[in-house]
Amino acid sequence: MIAHAIVFYIFSLIAIVSAIMVTVSKNTVNSVFFLILDFISISCLFIMIGAEFLGMIMLIVYVGAVAVLFLFVVMMLNVAQQKNEWFNSSGRSSHIPVGLLVSIIIFFELIIVIGGWKYKPDLLDSIAIEINTDLTNTQSLGSVIYTDYIHLFQLSGMVLLVAMIGAIVLTFRQRSGVKRQSYFKQISRDRKDGIELVDVENNKGVKIDV
Amino acid sequence: MVELFIFFEQIYRILFLLIPVLVSVAMVVWLDRRVWAFVQKRRGPNVVGPFGLFQTLADALKYIFKEIIIPASSNKVIFILAPIVTMTLALIAWAVIPFSETFVLADINVGILYLFAVSSLGVYGIIMGGWASNSKYPFLGAIRSAAQMVSYEVSIGVIIINVLLCVGSLNLSDIVLAQKDLWFVIPLFPMFIIFFISALAETNRPPFDLPEAEAELVAGYQTEYSGMMYAMFWLGEYANILLMCAMGSILFLGGWLSPIDLFPFNVIPAPIWLILKILFLFILFALIKAIVPRYRYDQLMKLGWKIFLPFSLIYVVLTASFLMYFDLLPGN
């Protein structure tokens, strides 16, 4: 049990320190790396409390996909130029009050949630579905999501689909004059469309690539 | 005292797994070069030791004694961390590979998810190396590999869902035992092909070795690395390839099971079968390297997103409907 506690404190310490470093570090790429460290230690904490499925999904989705996209974007920013803009711009930044407001609201919400847990110890008894401890994590999650709450699950899937289509529509642009390879065109062309014999007049030339 | 004993026993077991893996990585590099050479009618490395078996050890010695050059304008911490991350991730995944019914280091409930998670983390070694080098070719290589590995992970994930539908468990030993009567390569043959090709892309092997395409990017993300750090990238890469082969043989080729449960076959111990299957897949990897030209980048993306992903999704629907219709779903 002591070893369990020690490991727990090590992981939570890493999680908290790296979460602080995400906001503190000057280099954006470094803060993304700290974010990844944070995700990894949180998934380790999940595994420690026995939620191994959640921990692994956290690793796969957040670390394996989302954070890669973050890095992808952040690495391509021109960091030095941006920094100069921030430091040289006159007048105070306008994001600070908004950020402060949002973080205070989140802080109070967290207090309410955790306080509720603290002052209502029988919270686990008031949940809608009984937890079957014989099944593994994966099986019970599967039966809850795909059997008991399938309609809500489908609905949230629909919302995500709409969001995805919206994002694609917003960023989609059709450029003209881009040459693309079409396999079908390539293999279905024959000698007739491929070769054309032209009698070239002197000093006139021919126009190719119409 | 008892805890200490358990601790040392675990360390002994880990070493008993890791040292053979590292040695076999060295041997497999030799095998790769040999197969490559035989396809091209060359001899390949055949001087150091019998059949040139010690060639990789000689190469490793050479790398150890070479100077490690760290570029002046690089981000030094991340630059040094990158090969370590690659190597570590390639090795920790072996913890869940079952070599027989009893011989497995960690028989966890979500073994296949663990493998998938570790292989999806593999991209970080490359991105970190490419970005920290602070030079153009490594950076381009890193960007390419990030896009490539994320794209092909998606189709590998869907393929894994196909297998899991037939098994009903995420545990790797259960996956192998579910193939006792019929290896999944037979009902799920198209998925096996797609898994194999996606594994090539996931491990940056030819024909998908765009992150290190020497004709365009010098050596991609490895350009600025030298000495032991380069060797670590290289070892990690081959350990990853072996891991993908192991994953393929567990998911589709029946893991440690013998092909038929008859006299001369079922005497051979289980780990040998798994190793033979891994070697078979690895030789296929090496052959592909020798006979297929490199893909263009847009072709690679098209293959991943427009062909593999829809096809494997349709196959999930087909598999699920089939199992449902004939009442073959596991677990009920």
mmCIF file of N, CA and C in Angstrom, chain B residues 39-147:
data_model
loop_
_atom_site.group_PDB
_atom_site.id
_atom_site.type_symbol
_atom_site.label_atom_id
_atom_site.label_comp_id
_atom_site.label_asym_id
_atom_site.label_seq_id
_atom_site.Cartn_x
_atom_site.Cartn_y
_atom_site.Cartn_z
ATOM 1 N N VAL B 39 17.970 -10.401 -53.082
ATOM 2 C CA VAL B 39 17.023 -9.994 -54.119
ATOM 3 C C VAL B 39 17.761 -9.278 -55.239
ATOM 4 N N GLN B 40 18.775 -8.491 -54.879
ATOM 5 C CA GLN B 40 19.501 -7.724 -55.898
ATOM 6 C C GLN B 40 20.711 -8.476 -56.431
ATOM 7 N N LYS B 41 20.802 -9.793 -56.169
ATOM 8 C CA LYS B 41 21.904 -10.636 -56.630
ATOM 9 C C LYS B 41 23.254 -10.125 -56.145
ATOM 10 N N ARG B 42 23.295 -9.641 -54.898
ATOM 11 C CA ARG B 42 24.574 -9.324 -54.283
ATOM 12 C C ARG B 42 24.815 -10.343 -53.184
ATOM 13 N N ARG B 43 25.952 -10.228 -52.493
ATOM 14 C CA ARG B 43 26.205 -11.156 -51.385
ATOM 15 C C ARG B 43 25.679 -10.617 -50.057
ATOM 16 N N GLY B 44 25.776 -9.304 -49.854
ATOM 17 C CA GLY B 44 25.397 -8.751 -48.559
ATOM 18 C C GLY B 44 26.538 -8.909 -47.579
ATOM 19 N N PRO B 45 26.341 -8.512 -46.313
ATOM 20 C CA PRO B 45 27.419 -8.613 -45.333
ATOM 21 C C PRO B 45 27.751 -10.074 -45.040
ATOM 22 N N ASN B 46 28.962 -10.523 -45.375
ATOM 23 C CA ASN B 46 29.299 -11.935 -45.153
ATOM 24 C C ASN B 46 30.714 -12.123 -44.623
ATOM 25 N N VAL B 47 31.316 -11.054 -44.086
ATOM 26 C CA VAL B 47 32.734 -11.152 -43.716
ATOM 27 C C VAL B 47 32.912 -11.371 -42.213
ATOM 28 N N VAL B 48 32.210 -10.562 -41.389
ATOM 29 C CA VAL B 48 32.451 -10.603 -39.945
ATOM 30 C C VAL B 48 31.717 -11.795 -39.337
ATOM 31 N N GLY B 49 32.451 -12.772 -38.848
ATOM 32 C CA GLY B 49 31.812 -13.923 -38.202
ATOM 33 C C GLY B 49 31.221 -14.875 -39.240
ATOM 34 N N PRO B 50 30.619 -15.983 -38.756
ATOM 35 C CA PRO B 50 30.028 -16.939 -39.701
ATOM 36 C C PRO B 50 28.864 -16.312 -40.453
ATOM 37 N N PHE B 51 28.856 -16.402 -41.755
ATOM 38 C CA PHE B 51 27.846 -15.798 -42.647
ATOM 39 C C PHE B 51 27.701 -14.289 -42.417
ATOM 40 N N GLY B 52 28.684 -13.669 -41.772
ATOM 41 C CA GLY B 52 28.574 -12.235 -41.504
ATOM 42 C C GLY B 52 27.620 -11.903 -40.376
ATOM 43 N N LEU B 53 27.317 -12.901 -39.516
ATOM 44 C CA LEU B 53 26.331 -12.691 -38.459
ATOM 45 C C LEU B 53 26.703 -11.570 -37.496
ATOM 46 N N PHE B 54 28.008 -11.346 -37.301
ATOM 47 C CA PHE B 54 28.415 -10.350 -36.313
ATOM 48 C C PHE B 54 28.572 -8.960 -36.905
ATOM 49 N N GLN B 55 28.140 -8.798 -38.153
ATOM 50 C CA GLN B 55 28.283 -7.503 -38.824
ATOM 51 C C GLN B 55 27.644 -6.369 -38.004
ATOM 52 N N THR B 56 26.417 -6.620 -37.482
ATOM 53 C CA THR B 56 25.718 -5.572 -36.748
ATOM 54 C C THR B 56 26.458 -5.214 -35.468
ATOM 55 N N LEU B 57 27.022 -6.240 -34.801
ATOM 56 C CA LEU B 57 27.778 -5.957 -33.571
ATOM 57 C C LEU B 57 28.983 -5.095 -33.902
ATOM 58 N N ALA B 58 29.638 -5.409 -35.026
ATOM 59 C CA ALA B 58 30.790 -4.600 -35.435
ATOM 60 C C ALA B 58 30.359 -3.168 -35.714
ATOM 61 N N ASP B 59 29.206 -3.021 -36.395
ATOM 62 C CA ASP B 59 28.684 -1.682 -36.681
ATOM 63 C C ASP B 59 28.389 -0.941 -35.389
ATOM 64 N N ALA B 60 27.764 -1.640 -34.432
ATOM 65 C CA ALA B 60 27.414 -0.999 -33.164
ATOM 66 C C ALA B 60 28.672 -0.529 -32.447
ATOM 67 N N LEU B 61 29.724 -1.378 -32.469
ATOM 68 C CA LEU B 61 30.993 -0.974 -31.846
ATOM 69 C C LEU B 61 31.527 0.286 -32.501
ATOM 70 N N LYS B 62 31.436 0.315 -33.820
ATOM 71 C CA LYS B 62 31.909 1.490 -34.547
ATOM 72 C C LYS B 62 31.152 2.730 -34.096
ATOM 73 N N TYR B 63 29.819 2.596 -33.957
ATOM 74 C CA TYR B 63 29.021 3.761 -33.563
ATOM 75 C C TYR B 63 29.371 4.212 -32.158
ATOM 76 N N ILE B 64 29.650 3.233 -31.264
ATOM 77 C CA ILE B 64 29.951 3.617 -29.889
ATOM 78 C C ILE B 64 31.216 4.470 -29.832
ATOM 79 N N PHE B 65 32.204 4.121 -30.668
ATOM 80 C CA PHE B 65 33.472 4.849 -30.583
ATOM 81 C C PHE B 65 33.486 6.123 -31.406
ATOM 82 N N LYS B 66 32.386 6.403 -32.116
ATOM 83 C CA LYS B 66 32.357 7.642 -32.889
ATOM 84 C C LYS B 66 31.966 8.805 -32.000
ATOM 85 N N GLU B 67 32.352 10.009 -32.434
ATOM 86 C CA GLU B 67 32.030 11.186 -31.640
ATOM 87 C C GLU B 67 30.564 11.558 -31.829
ATOM 88 N N ILE B 68 29.899 11.966 -30.746
ATOM 89 C CA ILE B 68 28.527 12.451 -30.844
ATOM 90 C C ILE B 68 28.576 13.948 -31.071
ATOM 91 N N ILE B 69 28.031 14.376 -32.188
ATOM 92 C CA ILE B 69 28.051 15.805 -32.502
ATOM 93 C C ILE B 69 26.672 16.382 -32.227
ATOM 94 N N ILE B 70 26.632 17.407 -31.373
ATOM 95 C CA ILE B 70 25.361 18.074 -31.095
ATOM 96 C C ILE B 70 25.400 19.442 -31.748
ATOM 97 N N PRO B 71 24.505 19.712 -32.695
ATOM 98 C CA PRO B 71 24.574 20.990 -33.409
ATOM 99 C C PRO B 71 24.446 22.171 -32.456
ATOM 100 N N ALA B 72 25.184 23.256 -32.739
ATOM 101 C CA ALA B 72 25.233 24.384 -31.812
ATOM 102 C C ALA B 72 23.881 25.054 -31.668
ATOM 103 N N SER B 73 23.092 25.102 -32.763
ATOM 104 C CA SER B 73 21.829 25.838 -32.691
ATOM 105 C C SER B 73 20.652 24.935 -32.341
ATOM 106 N N SER B 74 20.938 23.689 -31.914
ATOM 107 C CA SER B 74 19.827 22.790 -31.630
ATOM 108 C C SER B 74 19.302 23.021 -30.227
ATOM 109 N N ASN B 75 18.097 22.497 -29.982
ATOM 110 C CA ASN B 75 17.555 22.488 -28.631
ATOM 111 C C ASN B 75 18.115 21.240 -27.963
ATOM 112 N N LYS B 76 19.137 21.424 -27.088
ATOM 113 C CA LYS B 76 19.969 20.274 -26.727
ATOM 114 C C LYS B 76 19.221 19.209 -25.947
ATOM 115 N N VAL B 77 18.372 19.633 -25.009
ATOM 116 C CA VAL B 77 17.683 18.641 -24.171
ATOM 117 C C VAL B 77 16.816 17.731 -25.041
ATOM 118 N N ILE B 78 16.003 18.366 -25.899
ATOM 119 C CA ILE B 78 15.101 17.568 -26.721
ATOM 120 C C ILE B 78 15.878 16.771 -27.746
ATOM 121 N N PHE B 79 16.981 17.342 -28.236
ATOM 122 C CA PHE B 79 17.815 16.643 -29.210
ATOM 123 C C PHE B 79 18.346 15.336 -28.640
ATOM 124 N N ILE B 80 18.770 15.372 -27.358
ATOM 125 C CA ILE B 80 19.294 14.158 -26.738
ATOM 126 C C ILE B 80 18.158 13.222 -26.336
ATOM 127 N N LEU B 81 17.008 13.813 -25.976
ATOM 128 C CA LEU B 81 15.875 13.004 -25.527
ATOM 129 C C LEU B 81 15.287 12.172 -26.658
ATOM 130 N N ALA B 82 15.332 12.688 -27.894
ATOM 131 C CA ALA B 82 14.598 12.051 -29.002
ATOM 132 C C ALA B 82 14.989 10.585 -29.233
ATOM 133 N N PRO B 83 16.302 10.267 -29.404
ATOM 134 C CA PRO B 83 16.618 8.847 -29.610
ATOM 135 C C PRO B 83 16.295 7.990 -28.402
ATOM 136 N N ILE B 84 16.394 8.585 -27.192
ATOM 137 C CA ILE B 84 16.078 7.818 -25.980
ATOM 138 C C ILE B 84 14.600 7.455 -25.994
ATOM 139 N N VAL B 85 13.754 8.426 -26.384
ATOM 140 C CA VAL B 85 12.313 8.169 -26.432
ATOM 141 C C VAL B 85 12.018 7.061 -27.441
ATOM 142 N N THR B 86 12.619 7.153 -28.618
ATOM 143 C CA THR B 86 12.367 6.131 -29.642
ATOM 144 C C THR B 86 12.715 4.747 -29.136
ATOM 145 N N MET B 87 13.912 4.642 -28.561
ATOM 146 C CA MET B 87 14.420 3.351 -28.097
ATOM 147 C C MET B 87 13.546 2.802 -26.967
ATOM 148 N N THR B 88 13.213 3.680 -25.982
ATOM 149 C CA THR B 88 12.428 3.222 -24.837
ATOM 150 C C THR B 88 11.067 2.721 -25.281
ATOM 151 N N LEU B 89 10.399 3.518 -26.148
ATOM 152 C CA LEU B 89 9.062 3.127 -26.576
ATOM 153 C C LEU B 89 9.097 1.829 -27.347
ATOM 154 N N ALA B 90 10.185 1.629 -28.132
ATOM 155 C CA ALA B 90 10.264 0.387 -28.897
ATOM 156 C C ALA B 90 10.428 -0.804 -27.963
ATOM 157 N N LEU B 91 11.064 -0.597 -26.810
ATOM 158 C CA LEU B 91 11.312 -1.734 -25.926
ATOM 159 C C LEU B 91 10.182 -2.002 -24.937
ATOM 160 N N ILE B 92 9.493 -0.921 -24.436
ATOM 161 C CA ILE B 92 8.494 -1.187 -23.388
ATOM 162 C C ILE B 92 7.305 -1.948 -23.935
ATOM 163 N N ALA B 93 7.068 -1.863 -25.243
ATOM 164 C CA ALA B 93 5.894 -2.540 -25.789
ATOM 165 C C ALA B 93 6.019 -4.053 -25.673
ATOM 166 N N TRP B 94 7.265 -4.566 -25.600
ATOM 167 C CA TRP B 94 7.450 -6.021 -25.555
ATOM 168 C C TRP B 94 6.924 -6.624 -24.274
ATOM 169 N N ALA B 95 6.604 -5.783 -23.268
ATOM 170 C CA ALA B 95 6.142 -6.310 -21.982
ATOM 171 C C ALA B 95 4.877 -7.125 -22.120
ATOM 172 N N VAL B 96 4.008 -6.792 -23.082
ATOM 173 C CA VAL B 96 2.719 -7.474 -23.128
ATOM 174 C C VAL B 96 2.660 -8.580 -24.177
ATOM 175 N N ILE B 97 3.743 -8.776 -24.946
ATOM 176 C CA ILE B 97 3.697 -9.796 -26.000
ATOM 177 C C ILE B 97 3.715 -11.180 -25.354
ATOM 178 N N PRO B 98 2.692 -12.004 -25.585
ATOM 179 C CA PRO B 98 2.704 -13.348 -24.997
ATOM 180 C C PRO B 98 3.487 -14.325 -25.873
ATOM 181 N N PHE B 99 4.513 -14.981 -25.300
ATOM 182 C CA PHE B 99 5.318 -15.934 -26.070
ATOM 183 C C PHE B 99 4.773 -17.346 -25.947
ATOM 184 N N SER B 100 4.033 -17.584 -24.868
ATOM 185 C CA SER B 100 3.302 -18.839 -24.758
ATOM 186 C C SER B 100 2.202 -18.591 -23.744
ATOM 187 N N GLU B 101 1.478 -19.639 -23.387
ATOM 188 C CA GLU B 101 0.350 -19.409 -22.500
ATOM 189 C C GLU B 101 0.791 -18.867 -21.140
ATOM 190 N N THR B 102 1.989 -19.253 -20.702
ATOM 191 C CA THR B 102 2.451 -18.809 -19.390
ATOM 192 C C THR B 102 3.545 -17.750 -19.476
ATOM 193 N N PHE B 103 4.261 -17.718 -20.578
ATOM 194 C CA PHE B 103 5.438 -16.860 -20.670
ATOM 195 C C PHE B 103 5.049 -15.488 -21.220
ATOM 196 N N VAL B 104 4.567 -14.627 -20.324
ATOM 197 C CA VAL B 104 4.281 -13.253 -20.714
ATOM 198 C C VAL B 104 4.584 -12.378 -19.508
ATOM 199 N N LEU B 105 5.246 -11.249 -19.771
ATOM 200 C CA LEU B 105 5.710 -10.411 -18.667
ATOM 201 C C LEU B 105 4.539 -9.765 -17.941
ATOM 202 N N ALA B 106 3.606 -9.143 -18.698
ATOM 203 C CA ALA B 106 2.461 -8.477 -18.085
ATOM 204 C C ALA B 106 1.221 -8.871 -18.864
ATOM 205 N N ASP B 107 0.383 -9.702 -18.243
ATOM 206 C CA ASP B 107 -0.806 -10.189 -18.938
ATOM 207 C C ASP B 107 -1.962 -9.260 -18.599
ATOM 208 N N ILE B 108 -1.980 -8.053 -19.193
ATOM 209 C CA ILE B 108 -2.959 -7.057 -18.766
ATOM 210 C C ILE B 108 -4.233 -7.173 -19.592
ATOM 211 N N ASN B 109 -5.317 -6.619 -19.019
ATOM 212 C CA ASN B 109 -6.632 -6.714 -19.652
ATOM 213 C C ASN B 109 -6.687 -6.021 -20.993
ATOM 214 N N VAL B 110 -5.980 -4.900 -21.119
ATOM 215 C CA VAL B 110 -6.116 -4.083 -22.322
ATOM 216 C C VAL B 110 -4.832 -4.155 -23.148
ATOM 217 N N GLY B 111 -4.277 -5.381 -23.266
ATOM 218 C CA GLY B 111 -2.985 -5.551 -23.920
ATOM 219 C C GLY B 111 -2.908 -4.939 -25.299
ATOM 220 N N ILE B 112 -3.943 -5.150 -26.116
ATOM 221 C CA ILE B 112 -3.864 -4.678 -27.492
ATOM 222 C C ILE B 112 -3.920 -3.156 -27.543
ATOM 223 N N LEU B 113 -4.689 -2.556 -26.591
ATOM 224 C CA LEU B 113 -4.723 -1.093 -26.533
ATOM 225 C C LEU B 113 -3.367 -0.553 -26.125
ATOM 226 N N TYR B 114 -2.708 -1.262 -25.207
ATOM 227 C CA TYR B 114 -1.374 -0.841 -24.776
ATOM 228 C C TYR B 114 -0.412 -0.839 -25.959
ATOM 229 N N LEU B 115 -0.446 -1.935 -26.737
ATOM 230 C CA LEU B 115 0.421 -2.005 -27.921
ATOM 231 C C LEU B 115 0.129 -0.850 -28.873
ATOM 232 N N PHE B 116 -1.163 -0.605 -29.077
ATOM 233 C CA PHE B 116 -1.574 0.447 -30.009
ATOM 234 C C PHE B 116 -1.123 1.815 -29.499
ATOM 235 N N ALA B 117 -1.286 2.032 -28.184
ATOM 236 C CA ALA B 117 -0.881 3.307 -27.598
ATOM 237 C C ALA B 117 0.614 3.519 -27.747
ATOM 238 N N VAL B 118 1.390 2.467 -27.431
ATOM 239 C CA VAL B 118 2.846 2.636 -27.498
ATOM 240 C C VAL B 118 3.282 2.880 -28.940
ATOM 241 N N SER B 119 2.662 2.162 -29.887
ATOM 242 C CA SER B 119 3.099 2.373 -31.267
ATOM 243 C C SER B 119 2.652 3.745 -31.762
ATOM 244 N N SER B 120 1.569 4.305 -31.168
ATOM 245 C CA SER B 120 1.199 5.641 -31.625
ATOM 246 C C SER B 120 2.056 6.709 -30.962
ATOM 247 N N LEU B 121 2.696 6.365 -29.835
ATOM 248 C CA LEU B 121 3.625 7.330 -29.228
ATOM 249 C C LEU B 121 4.943 7.381 -29.999
ATOM 250 N N GLY B 122 5.207 6.345 -30.793
ATOM 251 C CA GLY B 122 6.482 6.272 -31.496
ATOM 252 C C GLY B 122 6.787 7.482 -32.353
ATOM 253 N N VAL B 123 5.740 8.203 -32.759
ATOM 254 C CA VAL B 123 5.938 9.357 -33.623
ATOM 255 C C VAL B 123 6.710 10.469 -32.903
ATOM 256 N N TYR B 124 6.653 10.475 -31.548
ATOM 257 C CA TYR B 124 7.300 11.573 -30.829
ATOM 258 C C TYR B 124 8.809 11.574 -30.977
ATOM 259 N N GLY B 125 9.410 10.379 -30.978
ATOM 260 C CA GLY B 125 10.854 10.340 -31.152
ATOM 261 C C GLY B 125 11.253 11.062 -32.422
ATOM 262 N N ILE B 126 10.502 10.810 -33.485
ATOM 263 C CA ILE B 126 10.834 11.398 -34.783
ATOM 264 C C ILE B 126 10.578 12.896 -34.789
ATOM 265 N N ILE B 127 9.400 13.317 -34.261
ATOM 266 C CA ILE B 127 9.098 14.756 -34.274
ATOM 267 C C ILE B 127 10.108 15.516 -33.434
ATOM 268 N N MET B 128 10.431 14.966 -32.247
ATOM 269 C CA MET B 128 11.360 15.667 -31.365
ATOM 270 C C MET B 128 12.725 15.793 -32.032
ATOM 271 N N GLY B 129 13.191 14.667 -32.617
ATOM 272 C CA GLY B 129 14.487 14.707 -33.282
ATOM 273 C C GLY B 129 14.504 15.718 -34.408
ATOM 274 N N GLY B 130 13.426 15.724 -35.205
ATOM 275 C CA GLY B 130 13.388 16.608 -36.360
ATOM 276 C C GLY B 130 13.310 18.064 -35.972
ATOM 277 N N TRP B 131 12.538 18.356 -34.924
ATOM 278 C CA TRP B 131 12.380 19.765 -34.552
ATOM 279 C C TRP B 131 13.621 20.275 -33.819
ATOM 280 N N ALA B 132 14.150 19.433 -32.921
ATOM 281 C CA ALA B 132 15.258 19.895 -32.082
ATOM 282 C C ALA B 132 16.536 20.102 -32.889
ATOM 283 N N SER B 133 16.660 19.428 -34.044
ATOM 284 C CA SER B 133 17.871 19.604 -34.839
ATOM 285 C C SER B 133 17.996 21.022 -35.359
ATOM 286 N N ASN B 134 16.859 21.733 -35.461
ATOM 287 C CA ASN B 134 16.846 23.112 -35.937
ATOM 288 C C ASN B 134 17.515 23.243 -37.293
ATOM 289 N N SER B 135 17.135 22.371 -38.204
ATOM 290 C CA SER B 135 17.669 22.483 -39.545
ATOM 291 C C SER B 135 16.579 22.004 -40.500
ATOM 292 N N LYS B 136 16.714 22.369 -41.769
ATOM 293 C CA LYS B 136 15.546 22.266 -42.645
ATOM 294 C C LYS B 136 15.162 20.831 -42.981
ATOM 295 N N TYR B 137 16.126 20.014 -43.391
ATOM 296 C CA TYR B 137 15.775 18.650 -43.807
ATOM 297 C C TYR B 137 15.159 17.832 -42.682
ATOM 298 N N PRO B 138 15.778 17.824 -41.483
ATOM 299 C CA PRO B 138 15.131 17.070 -40.394
ATOM 300 C C PRO B 138 13.726 17.560 -40.110
ATOM 301 N N PHE B 139 13.521 18.873 -40.184
ATOM 302 C CA PHE B 139 12.200 19.406 -39.868
ATOM 303 C C PHE B 139 11.167 18.920 -40.883
ATOM 304 N N LEU B 140 11.534 18.982 -42.167
ATOM 305 C CA LEU B 140 10.605 18.493 -43.190
ATOM 306 C C LEU B 140 10.308 17.022 -42.983
ATOM 307 N N GLY B 141 11.347 16.250 -42.651
ATOM 308 C CA GLY B 141 11.147 14.822 -42.407
ATOM 309 C C GLY B 141 10.195 14.587 -41.247
ATOM 310 N N ALA B 142 10.358 15.398 -40.179
ATOM 311 C CA ALA B 142 9.520 15.214 -38.998
ATOM 312 C C ALA B 142 8.071 15.527 -39.327
ATOM 313 N N ILE B 143 7.846 16.619 -40.068
ATOM 314 C CA ILE B 143 6.478 17.000 -40.421
ATOM 315 C C ILE B 143 5.826 15.887 -41.243
ATOM 316 N N ARG B 144 6.574 15.390 -42.224
ATOM 317 C CA ARG B 144 6.051 14.319 -43.062
ATOM 318 C C ARG B 144 5.678 13.117 -42.231
ATOM 319 N N SER B 145 6.594 12.718 -41.335
ATOM 320 C CA SER B 145 6.338 11.476 -40.607
ATOM 321 C C SER B 145 5.180 11.659 -39.648
ATOM 322 N N ALA B 146 5.017 12.870 -39.082
ATOM 323 C CA ALA B 146 3.889 13.076 -38.173
ATOM 324 C C ALA B 146 2.593 12.822 -38.920
ATOM 325 N N ALA B 147 2.440 13.437 -40.090
ATOM 326 C CA ALA B 147 1.209 13.267 -40.852
ATOM 327 C C ALA B 147 1.021 11.804 -41.240
#
